[in-house]
Coordinates of C-alpha atoms and ligand atoms in Angstrom, one line a residue:
X22 CA -19.7 -75.6 42.8
X23 CA -23.2 -75.7 41.4
X24 CA -24.6 -76.3 44.9
X25 CA -22.6 -73.3 46.1
X26 CA -24.0 -71.2 43.2
X27 CA -27.5 -72.4 44.0
X28 CA -26.9 -71.6 47.7
X29 CA -25.6 -68.2 46.8
X30 CA -28.4 -67.4 44.4
X31 CA -31.0 -68.5 47.1
X32 CA -29.2 -66.5 49.6
X33 CA -29.0 -63.4 47.5
X34 CA -32.7 -63.7 46.4
X35 CA -33.7 -64.2 50.2
X36 CA -31.9 -61.0 50.8
X37 CA -33.5 -59.3 47.9
X38 CA -36.9 -60.4 49.1
X39 CA -36.1 -59.1 52.6
X40 CA -34.8 -55.8 51.1
X41 CA -37.8 -55.6 48.9
X42 CA -40.3 -56.3 51.8
X43 CA -38.4 -53.7 54.0
X44 CA -38.6 -51.1 51.2
X45 CA -42.4 -51.7 50.7
X46 CA -43.0 -51.6 54.4
X47 CA -41.2 -48.3 54.6
X48 CA -43.3 -46.9 51.7
X49 CA -46.5 -48.2 53.2
X50 CA -45.6 -46.6 56.6
X51 CA -44.8 -43.3 54.9
X52 CA -48.1 -43.7 53.0
X53 CA -50.0 -44.6 56.2
X54 CA -48.4 -41.7 58.2
X55 CA -49.4 -39.3 55.4
X56 CA -52.9 -40.7 55.3
X57 CA -53.3 -40.6 59.0
X58 CA -51.8 -37.2 59.4
X59 CA -54.3 -35.2 61.5
X60 CA -56.6 -33.1 59.4
X61 CA -55.0 -34.2 56.1
X62 CA -57.2 -33.8 53.1
X63 CA -59.2 -37.0 52.0
X64 CA -58.3 -38.7 48.8
X65 CA -58.9 -41.9 46.8
X66 CA -57.1 -45.2 47.4
X67 CA -53.8 -45.5 45.6
X68 CA -51.1 -48.1 45.0
X69 CA -47.9 -48.4 47.1
X70 CA -44.8 -47.0 45.4
X71 CA -46.5 -45.8 42.3
X72 CA -49.4 -44.2 44.1
X73 CA -52.1 -42.8 41.8
X74 CA -50.1 -42.6 38.7
X75 CA -51.9 -45.5 36.9
X76 CA -55.2 -44.1 38.0
X77 CA -55.1 -40.5 36.8
X78 CA -55.1 -41.5 33.0
X79 CA -54.1 -39.4 30.0
X80 CA -56.3 -36.4 31.1
X81 CA -55.5 -36.0 34.8
X82 CA -57.4 -32.7 34.9
X83 CA -60.5 -34.5 33.9
X84 CA -60.0 -37.4 36.3
X85 CA -59.4 -34.8 39.1
X86 CA -62.7 -33.0 38.2
X87 CA -64.4 -36.4 38.7
X88 CA -62.6 -37.1 42.0
X89 CA -63.7 -33.7 43.2
X90 CA -67.3 -34.8 43.3
X91 CA -66.4 -37.4 45.9
X92 CA -63.5 -35.9 47.9
X93 CA -64.3 -32.2 47.6
X94 CA -62.2 -29.2 46.4
X95 CA -59.1 -30.2 48.1
X96 CA -57.9 -33.8 48.1
X97 CA -54.7 -35.6 48.3
X98 CA -53.0 -38.2 46.1
X99 CA -49.6 -39.7 45.7
X100 CA -47.5 -39.2 42.6
X101 CA -44.8 -41.9 42.8
X102 CA -42.9 -40.9 46.0
X103 CA -44.4 -37.4 46.2
X104 CA -47.2 -36.4 48.5
X105 CA -49.5 -34.3 46.4
X106 CA -52.6 -32.2 47.0
X107 CA -54.9 -31.2 44.2
X108 CA -56.9 -28.0 44.4
X109 CA -60.1 -27.5 42.5
X110 CA -62.7 -24.8 42.0
X111 CA -62.4 -21.0 42.1
X112 CA -62.7 -20.5 45.9
X113 CA -60.1 -23.1 46.9
X114 CA -57.8 -22.0 44.1
X115 CA -58.0 -18.3 45.0
X116 CA -57.9 -19.2 48.7
X117 CA -54.5 -20.7 48.1
X118 CA -52.9 -18.4 45.6
X119 CA -54.4 -15.0 46.3
X120 CA -52.8 -13.0 49.1
X121 CA -49.3 -12.1 50.0
X122 CA -47.8 -15.1 51.8
X123 CA -45.7 -17.4 49.7
X124 CA -47.0 -20.8 51.0
X125 CA -47.7 -22.1 47.6
X126 CA -44.9 -20.3 45.5
X127 CA -42.5 -23.2 45.5
X128 CA -41.8 -25.7 42.6
X129 CA -41.0 -29.4 43.2
X130 CA -37.6 -30.4 41.9
X131 CA -38.5 -33.3 39.8
X132 CA -36.0 -35.4 38.0
X133 CA -36.1 -33.7 34.7
X134 CA -35.8 -30.3 36.4
X135 CA -32.6 -31.6 37.9
X136 CA -31.4 -32.6 34.4
X137 CA -32.2 -29.1 33.0
X138 CA -30.3 -27.6 36.0
X139 CA -27.3 -30.0 35.4
X140 CA -27.1 -29.1 31.7
X141 CA -27.2 -25.4 32.7
X142 CA -24.0 -25.5 34.7
X143 CA -26.0 -26.2 37.9
X144 CA -28.0 -23.0 37.6
X145 CA -31.7 -22.8 38.1
X146 CA -34.1 -21.7 35.4
X147 CA -37.0 -19.3 36.0
X148 CA -40.0 -21.6 35.6
X149 CA -38.7 -24.5 37.4
X150 CA -36.7 -22.9 40.2
X151 CA -37.5 -23.5 43.8
X152 CA -38.8 -20.3 45.6
X153 CA -36.0 -18.4 47.1
X154 CA -34.5 -14.8 47.0
X155 CA -32.6 -15.5 43.8
X156 CA -35.8 -16.5 42.1
X157 CA -37.2 -13.1 43.1
X158 CA -34.2 -11.4 41.3
X159 CA -34.5 -13.6 38.4
X160 CA -38.3 -13.0 37.9
X161 CA -37.8 -9.2 38.3
X162 CA -35.1 -9.0 35.6
X163 CA -36.9 -11.3 33.2
X164 CA -40.1 -9.4 33.7
X165 CA -38.3 -6.1 33.0
X166 CA -36.7 -7.3 29.8
X167 CA -39.9 -8.9 28.5
X168 CA -41.9 -5.7 29.3
X169 CA -39.4 -3.6 27.4
X170 CA -39.8 -5.6 24.3
X171 CA -43.5 -6.3 24.4
X172 CA -44.9 -3.0 25.5
X173 CA -47.3 -0.9 23.6
X174 CA -45.4 2.3 23.9
X175 CA -43.4 1.9 20.7
X176 CA -45.9 -0.5 19.2
X177 CA -43.1 -2.7 18.1
X178 CA -44.7 -5.9 19.1
X179 CA -48.0 -5.0 17.5
X180 CA -46.3 -4.5 14.1
X181 CA -44.3 -7.6 14.5
X182 CA -47.4 -9.7 15.3
X183 CA -49.3 -8.2 12.4
X184 CA -46.4 -9.0 10.0
X185 CA -46.3 -12.5 11.2
X186 CA -50.2 -12.8 10.9
X187 CA -49.9 -11.8 7.3
X188 CA -47.2 -14.5 6.6
X189 CA -49.6 -17.0 8.4
X190 CA -52.5 -16.0 6.2
X191 CA -50.5 -16.3 3.0
X192 CA -49.4 -19.8 4.1
X193 CA -53.0 -20.8 5.1
X194 CA -54.3 -19.5 1.7
X195 CA -51.7 -21.4 -0.3
X196 CA -53.8 -24.7 0.4
X197 CA -56.2 -23.3 -2.3
X198 CA -59.4 -24.3 -0.4
X199 CA -58.2 -27.9 0.2
X200 CA -58.8 -29.2 3.8
X201 CA -55.6 -29.4 6.0
X202 CA -54.5 -29.2 9.7
X203 CA -53.1 -25.7 10.2
X204 CA -50.5 -26.5 12.9
X205 CA -47.2 -25.9 11.0
X206 CA -48.3 -22.5 9.5
X207 CA -49.3 -21.3 12.9
X208 CA -46.2 -22.5 14.8
X209 CA -43.9 -20.9 12.2
X210 CA -45.4 -17.5 12.7
X211 CA -45.9 -17.8 16.5
X212 CA -42.3 -19.1 16.8
X213 CA -41.0 -16.3 14.7
X214 CA -42.5 -13.6 17.0
X215 CA -40.9 -14.9 20.2
X216 CA -37.6 -15.7 18.3
X217 CA -37.4 -12.1 17.0
X218 CA -38.2 -10.7 20.5
X219 CA -35.5 -12.7 22.1
X220 CA -32.8 -12.8 19.4
X221 CA -33.4 -9.7 17.1
X222 CA -35.9 -8.4 14.5
X223 CA -35.3 -8.8 10.8
X224 CA -37.3 -9.5 7.7
X225 CA -35.0 -12.3 6.6
X226 CA -35.4 -14.2 9.9
X227 CA -37.7 -16.8 8.2
X228 CA -35.1 -17.7 5.7
X229 CA -32.3 -17.9 8.3
X230 CA -30.9 -21.5 8.9
X231 CA -30.6 -20.8 12.6
X232 CA -34.2 -20.0 12.8
X233 CA -35.1 -23.2 11.0
X234 CA -32.9 -25.1 13.5
X235 CA -34.7 -23.3 16.3
X236 CA -38.1 -24.3 15.0
X237 CA -37.0 -28.0 14.6
X238 CA -35.4 -28.2 18.1
X239 CA -38.4 -26.5 19.7
X240 CA -40.7 -28.9 18.0
X241 CA -38.6 -32.0 19.0
X242 CA -38.6 -30.7 22.6
X243 CA -42.4 -30.2 22.7
X244 CA -43.0 -33.6 21.1
X245 CA -40.7 -35.4 23.5
X246 CA -41.7 -33.7 26.8
X247 CA -45.3 -33.6 25.8
X248 CA -45.6 -37.3 26.1
X249 CA -44.8 -37.0 29.8
X250 CA -41.9 -38.5 31.7
X251 CA -42.7 -40.9 34.6
X252 CA -39.0 -40.7 35.6
X253 CA -40.0 -37.2 37.0
X254 CA -41.8 -38.6 40.0
X255 CA -40.2 -42.1 40.1
X256 CA -36.5 -41.3 39.4
X257 CA -35.4 -45.0 39.9
X258 CA -37.2 -45.6 36.6
X259 CA -34.2 -44.1 34.8
X260 CA -32.4 -47.4 35.4
X261 CA -35.3 -49.3 33.7
X262 CA -36.0 -46.9 30.9
X263 CA -32.6 -45.0 30.5
X264 CA -33.5 -43.8 26.9
X265 CA -36.2 -41.6 28.5
X266 CA -33.5 -39.5 30.3
X267 CA -30.7 -39.7 27.7
X268 CA -33.0 -38.3 24.9
X269 CA -34.3 -35.6 27.2
X270 CA -30.7 -34.7 28.2
X271 CA -29.7 -34.5 24.5
X272 CA -32.7 -32.2 23.7
X273 CA -32.0 -29.8 26.7
X274 CA -28.3 -29.7 25.7
X275 CA -29.3 -29.0 22.1
X276 CA -31.4 -26.0 23.2
X277 CA -28.7 -24.7 25.5
X278 CA -26.1 -24.9 22.7
X279 CA -28.4 -23.0 20.3
X280 CA -29.0 -20.3 22.9
X281 CA -25.1 -20.1 23.5
X282 CA -24.5 -19.5 19.8
X283 CA -27.1 -16.6 19.7
X284 CA -25.7 -15.1 23.0
X285 CA -22.1 -15.2 21.5
X286 CA -23.3 -13.5 18.3
X287 CA -24.9 -10.8 20.5
X288 CA -21.7 -10.3 22.5
X289 CA -19.7 -9.6 19.3
X290 CA -21.8 -6.5 18.4
X291 CA -23.4 -5.4 21.6
X292 CA -23.8 -1.7 22.1
X293 CA -25.2 -0.9 25.6
X294 CA -27.2 2.2 24.4
X295 CA -28.9 0.5 21.6
X296 CA -30.7 -2.7 22.9
X297 CA -32.0 -4.7 20.0
X298 CA -33.8 -7.6 21.9
X299 CA -34.2 -9.4 25.1
X300 CA -30.7 -11.0 24.9
X301 CA -29.2 -7.5 24.7
X302 CA -31.3 -6.5 27.6
X303 CA -29.9 -9.4 29.6
X304 CA -26.3 -8.5 28.5
X305 CA -26.8 -4.9 29.6
X306 CA -28.0 -5.8 33.1
X307 CA -25.3 -5.0 35.7
X308 CA -25.0 -8.1 37.9
X309 CA -21.9 -7.1 39.8
X310 CA -21.0 -4.5 42.5
X311 CA -18.4 -1.8 42.3
X312 CA -15.6 -4.3 42.9
X313 CA -16.8 -6.4 40.1
X314 CA -18.0 -9.2 42.5
X315 CA -21.5 -10.7 42.2
X316 CA -24.0 -8.6 44.1
X317 CA -25.6 -10.0 47.3
X318 CA -28.6 -12.1 46.4
X319 CA -28.0 -11.5 42.7
X320 CA -27.9 -14.2 40.0
X321 CA -25.3 -15.2 37.4
X322 CA -25.3 -14.1 33.8
X323 CA -25.7 -17.8 32.7
X324 CA -28.8 -18.2 34.8
X325 CA -30.3 -15.0 33.4
X326 CA -29.5 -16.1 29.9
X327 CA -31.3 -19.4 30.5
X328 CA -34.5 -17.4 30.7
X329 CA -34.4 -17.3 26.9
X330 CA -35.1 -21.0 26.9
X331 CA -38.0 -20.4 29.2
X332 CA -39.4 -17.7 27.0
X333 CA -39.1 -19.5 23.7
X334 CA -40.5 -22.7 25.3
X335 CA -43.5 -21.1 27.1
X336 CA -44.0 -18.4 24.5
X337 CA -44.6 -20.6 21.4
X338 CA -46.5 -23.7 22.1
X339 CA -49.1 -21.9 24.3
X340 CA -50.0 -19.3 21.6
X341 CA -49.9 -21.8 18.8
X342 CA -52.2 -24.2 20.6
X343 CA -54.7 -21.4 21.5
X344 CA -54.9 -20.4 17.8
X345 CA -55.4 -24.1 16.7
X346 CA -58.3 -24.2 19.1
X347 CA -59.5 -20.8 17.9
X348 CA -59.8 -21.9 14.3
X349 CA -61.5 -25.2 15.3
X350 CA -64.1 -23.1 17.3
X351 CA -64.6 -20.7 14.5
X352 CA -65.2 -23.4 12.0
X353 CA -67.6 -25.3 14.2
X354 CA -69.5 -22.1 15.3
X355 CA -70.1 -20.3 12.0
X356 CA -72.7 -17.9 13.6
X357 CA -70.1 -16.7 16.2
X358 CA -67.5 -16.4 13.3
X359 CA -69.9 -14.1 11.4
X360 CA -70.6 -12.0 14.5
X361 CA -66.9 -11.4 15.2
X362 CA -66.3 -10.6 11.5
X363 CA -69.2 -8.0 11.6
X364 CA -67.7 -6.4 14.6
X365 CA -64.1 -6.3 13.2
X366 CA -65.5 -5.0 9.9
X367 CA -67.4 -2.2 11.7
X368 CA -64.4 -1.2 14.0
X369 CA -61.3 -1.9 11.8
X370 CA -62.8 -2.2 8.4
X371 CA -60.9 -4.0 5.6
X372 CA -58.5 -1.3 4.7
X373 CA -56.2 -1.1 7.8
X374 CA -54.6 -3.4 10.3
X375 CA -56.1 -4.1 13.7
X376 CA -54.4 -2.2 16.6
X377 CA -54.3 -2.9 20.3
X378 CA -56.3 0.2 21.0
X379 CA -59.3 -1.4 19.0
X380 CA -59.7 -3.9 21.7
X381 CA -62.1 -1.9 23.9
X382 CA -64.2 -1.3 20.9
X383 CA -64.6 -4.9 20.1
X384 CA -66.2 -6.5 23.2
X385 CA -67.7 -9.5 21.4
X386 CA -64.3 -10.3 19.8
X387 CA -62.7 -10.1 23.3
X388 CA -65.4 -12.3 24.7
X389 CA -64.9 -14.9 21.9
X390 CA -61.1 -15.0 22.6
X391 CA -61.8 -15.5 26.4
X392 CA -64.4 -18.1 25.7
X393 CA -61.9 -20.0 23.5
X394 CA -59.4 -19.9 26.4
X395 CA -62.0 -21.0 29.0
X396 CA -63.0 -24.0 26.9
X397 CA -59.6 -25.1 25.7
X398 CA -57.9 -24.7 29.1
X399 CA -54.5 -25.2 27.5
X400 CA -52.5 -25.3 30.7
X401 CA -55.0 -27.4 32.7
X402 CA -52.9 -28.0 35.8
X403 CA -50.6 -24.9 35.7
X404 CA -47.1 -25.8 36.5
X405 CA -46.7 -27.9 39.7
X406 CA -46.5 -25.8 42.9
X407 CA -44.7 -26.8 46.2
X408 CA -45.5 -25.7 49.6
X409 CA -42.9 -23.7 51.4
X410 CA -44.4 -24.1 54.9
X411 CA -47.2 -26.0 56.7
X412 CA -50.6 -24.5 55.9
X413 CA -54.3 -25.0 56.2
X414 CA -56.8 -24.8 53.3
X415 CA -60.6 -25.5 53.5
X416 CA -59.9 -26.8 57.1
X417 CA -57.3 -29.3 55.9
X418 CA -53.6 -29.3 57.0
X419 CA -51.2 -29.3 54.1
X420 CA -47.6 -30.0 55.1
X421 CA -44.5 -28.1 54.0
X422 CA -42.9 -29.9 50.9
X423 CA -46.2 -31.1 49.4
X424 CA -46.6 -31.0 45.6
X425 CA -49.7 -28.9 44.8
X426 CA -51.5 -29.3 41.5
X427 CA -53.8 -26.4 40.7
X428 CA -56.7 -27.7 38.5
X429 CA -57.2 -24.6 36.4
X430 CA -59.5 -26.7 34.1
X431 CA -61.9 -27.2 37.0
X432 CA -62.6 -23.3 37.1
X433 CA -63.6 -23.0 33.5
X434 CA -65.9 -26.0 33.7
X435 CA -67.3 -25.4 37.1
X436 CA -71.1 -26.1 37.1
X437 CA -71.4 -23.7 40.2
X438 CA -70.2 -20.9 38.0
X439 CA -71.3 -21.8 34.5
X440 CA -74.8 -23.0 33.6
X441 CA -73.7 -25.1 30.6
X442 CA -69.9 -25.1 30.8
X443 CA -69.5 -27.3 27.7
X444 CA -71.2 -25.0 25.3
X445 CA -69.3 -22.4 23.3
X446 CA -71.1 -19.2 24.0
X447 CA -69.1 -16.0 24.2
X448 CA -72.2 -13.9 25.2
X449 CA -72.2 -15.7 28.6
X450 CA -69.4 -13.3 29.6
X451 CA -71.6 -10.2 29.3
X452 CA -73.4 -8.6 32.2
X453 CA -76.9 -7.4 32.2
X454 CA -75.6 -4.0 31.3
X455 CA -74.2 -5.3 28.0
X456 CA -70.6 -4.9 29.1
X457 CA -68.1 -7.7 29.8
X458 CA -68.7 -8.9 33.3
X459 CA -65.4 -8.8 35.3
X460 CA -66.7 -11.2 37.9
X461 CA -67.2 -13.7 35.1
X462 CA -64.0 -13.1 33.2
X463 CA -62.1 -13.4 36.5
X464 CA -63.7 -16.6 37.5
X465 CA -61.4 -18.7 35.4
X466 CA -57.6 -18.2 35.4
X467 CA -55.9 -19.3 32.2
X468 CA -52.6 -17.6 33.3
X469 CA -52.7 -18.9 37.0
X470 CA -52.6 -16.6 39.9
X471 CA -50.1 -15.4 42.5
X472 CA -46.4 -15.0 42.6
X473 CA -45.9 -17.8 40.0
X474 CA -48.5 -16.6 37.6
X475 CA -47.6 -16.6 33.9
X476 CA -44.8 -14.1 33.1
X477 CA -45.9 -13.7 29.6
X478 CA -49.6 -12.9 30.1
X479 CA -49.5 -9.3 28.6
X480 CA -47.5 -10.6 25.5
X481 CA -49.9 -13.6 25.2
X482 CA -53.0 -11.3 25.3
X483 CA -51.5 -9.0 22.7
X484 CA -50.5 -11.9 20.4
X485 CA -53.9 -13.6 20.7
X486 CA -55.8 -10.3 19.9
X487 CA -53.8 -9.4 16.9
X488 CA -53.4 -12.9 15.4
X489 CA -57.0 -13.9 15.9
X490 CA -58.5 -10.6 14.7
X491 CA -56.3 -10.4 11.6
X492 CA -57.2 -14.0 10.7
X493 CA -60.9 -13.3 11.1
X494 CA -60.6 -10.1 9.2
X495 CA -59.1 -11.8 6.1
X496 CA -60.3 -15.4 6.2
X497 CA -63.4 -17.6 6.5
X498 CA -62.8 -20.8 8.3
X499 CA -65.2 -23.7 7.2
X500 CA -65.6 -27.2 8.5
X501 CA -65.3 -29.6 5.5
X502 CA -68.3 -31.8 4.8
X503 CA -68.2 -35.0 6.8
X504 CA -65.5 -33.7 9.2
X505 CA -66.4 -34.1 12.9
X506 CA -64.8 -31.9 15.4
X507 CA -64.3 -32.7 19.1
X508 CA -63.6 -30.6 22.2
X509 CA -61.7 -33.6 23.4
X510 CA -58.0 -32.9 23.2
X511 CA -54.5 -34.5 23.8
X512 CA -52.5 -33.5 26.8
X513 CA -48.9 -32.8 25.9
X514 CA -46.9 -29.8 27.1
X515 CA -50.2 -28.0 26.5
X516 CA -53.7 -29.4 25.9
X517 CA -53.9 -29.6 22.1
X518 CA -56.9 -30.2 19.8
X519 CA -56.7 -33.6 18.1
X520 CA -55.6 -33.0 14.5
X521 CA -58.5 -31.8 12.4
X522 CA -59.1 -30.5 8.9
X523 CA -60.4 -27.1 8.0
X524 CA -61.0 -25.1 4.8
X525 CA -59.5 -21.6 4.7
X526 CA -61.0 -19.2 2.2
X527 CA -60.1 -15.6 1.6
X528 CA -62.8 -13.2 2.5
X529 CA -63.8 -11.0 -0.5
Ligands
HEM603 C1 -52.2 -18.4 25.9 C2 -50.9 -18.2 26.3 C3 -50.5 -18.6 27.6 C4 -51.0 -19.3 28.8 C5 -52.5 -19.8 28.8 C6 -50.1 -19.5 29.8 C7 -50.4 -20.0 31.1 C8 -49.4 -20.1 32.0 C9 -49.6 -20.9 33.3 C10 -51.0 -21.4 33.7 C11 -48.5 -20.8 34.0 C12 -48.2 -21.4 35.3 C13 -48.7 -20.6 36.5 C14 -48.5 -21.3 37.8 O1 -47.7 -22.1 37.9 O2 -49.4 -21.1 38.6 C15 -47.5 -20.1 33.2 C16 -46.2 -19.9 33.6 C17 -45.3 -19.2 32.8 N1 -45.5 -18.6 31.6 FE1 -47.2 -18.7 30.5 N2 -48.9 -18.8 29.4 C18 -49.1 -18.4 28.1 C19 -48.2 -17.6 27.4 C20 -46.9 -17.4 27.8 C21 -46.0 -16.5 27.0 C22 -46.2 -15.9 25.7 C23 -44.8 -16.5 27.8 C24 -43.5 -15.8 27.5 C25 -43.1 -15.3 26.3 C26 -45.0 -17.2 29.0 C27 -44.0 -17.4 30.0 C28 -44.3 -18.0 31.2 C29 -43.3 -18.3 32.2 C30 -41.8 -17.8 32.1 C31 -43.9 -19.0 33.2 C32 -43.2 -19.4 34.5 C33 -43.4 -18.4 35.6 C34 -42.7 -18.7 36.9 O3 -42.6 -19.8 37.3 O4 -42.4 -17.8 37.6 N3 -46.3 -17.7 28.9 N4 -48.0 -19.7 32.0

């Protein structure tokens, strides 16, 4: 019996070895075919199966900037089983994303995106959907609703952000001049803005238990997904590290359940000629034809509602992270802080709140916000793109179904464009005529470019102007003695500053 078992185990292990060898050969063959494809972009050497994953490090955008020096603006790597091309520098990025064809408008369907779709009754979300006609309809409807509730015509968003900036300042000043890291004060106010735009305005929102649940689940989601998930590009890892997918599924489910509670609440007292928020706008959208059937090419209500998850996800961590960087840059550059304060004092004064219409009268403040965005580069690799057809870029052939990583970070730090890219100098964005130079401000693209560019750009620019200017109008940000600040951050869902301490004092 033992001999039989020994024979069996030898036999089985021989088969396993053969299978393993066959599997590796297939992958090497695939790798080789990809490498030897005529005109394929060059790229560094990578491992079989895992490709370049262990080589890119915890700041892939910085590694890619280094590889660019050897392999040029367009190079290829291998992310697990995915053929990937990395595009760097203004010319190549604009060459790929500007223009009207949709070659780069796809998104790869990584494993976690399948999980999100699965939890969402097999419906695509907006940010992670592949590029097809239903995505067009989805983007159009989402954009219409967001525009309605973040436009300037009724100034509602301006007042909402000002109100939240005041709460933020109160919370910051409660530290009574003691040093602290201002992340929770910022994320509460920023979270409250997008929550109220999506789910309804109200002065008591902050005390609402559902809002507290919302902040907690958003925070958990950001913390978990921020640490990255290798299962995305090597789905077989889910058998080796099942907790990675199980926890992720639970978090996605929790978010969807929360959203469903809010949607059900809205259905109860929905009035079609009095739309209160983005959820109401989605409920009001007629998605059926005269016979009550789904319109040709139209999307389901459930899919449209899932946009709420996209908006609260994308709309909170991005703004919070940028404001954390803003405070760090102000405390480490007191001269710039004083100059912005002088401009705000001259244009707005101390007796009234800043308005969106003040923007054009405060060019140095505007340049400072842009310089913060250039240096912090909070979404350094955009979201992954995916080619929808074969194409040629910089003379290289890129095949259909290739993952494309747009290295937005490389634009802000390009030594061809910027003399001293690491320095914080808002004045670099002015032309010789003393006005903001459009060519310079358009040479880095914090919101991406093309069909998949950020949906919330207008809202983001509004929030950043009002939050930043109100903070600067009311507070001084001071680096505590002995505290060292670094521009080096930590890549999670966004590129965050490492926790730092700051003193916040009321301006008198
Ligand atoms: C400083 C703030 C922000 C920055 C720097 C930023 C940046 C970006 C970038 C780089 C992308 C990917 C573009 C690409 O794939 O090429 C993106 C996508 C997106 N952003 Fe933002 N974003 C910000 C704020 C917001 C806000 C406030 C919202 C909404 C409330 C939002 C909603 C979205 C959505 C829905 C997408 C996916 C678009 C699609 O796939 O069609 N973002 N954002």
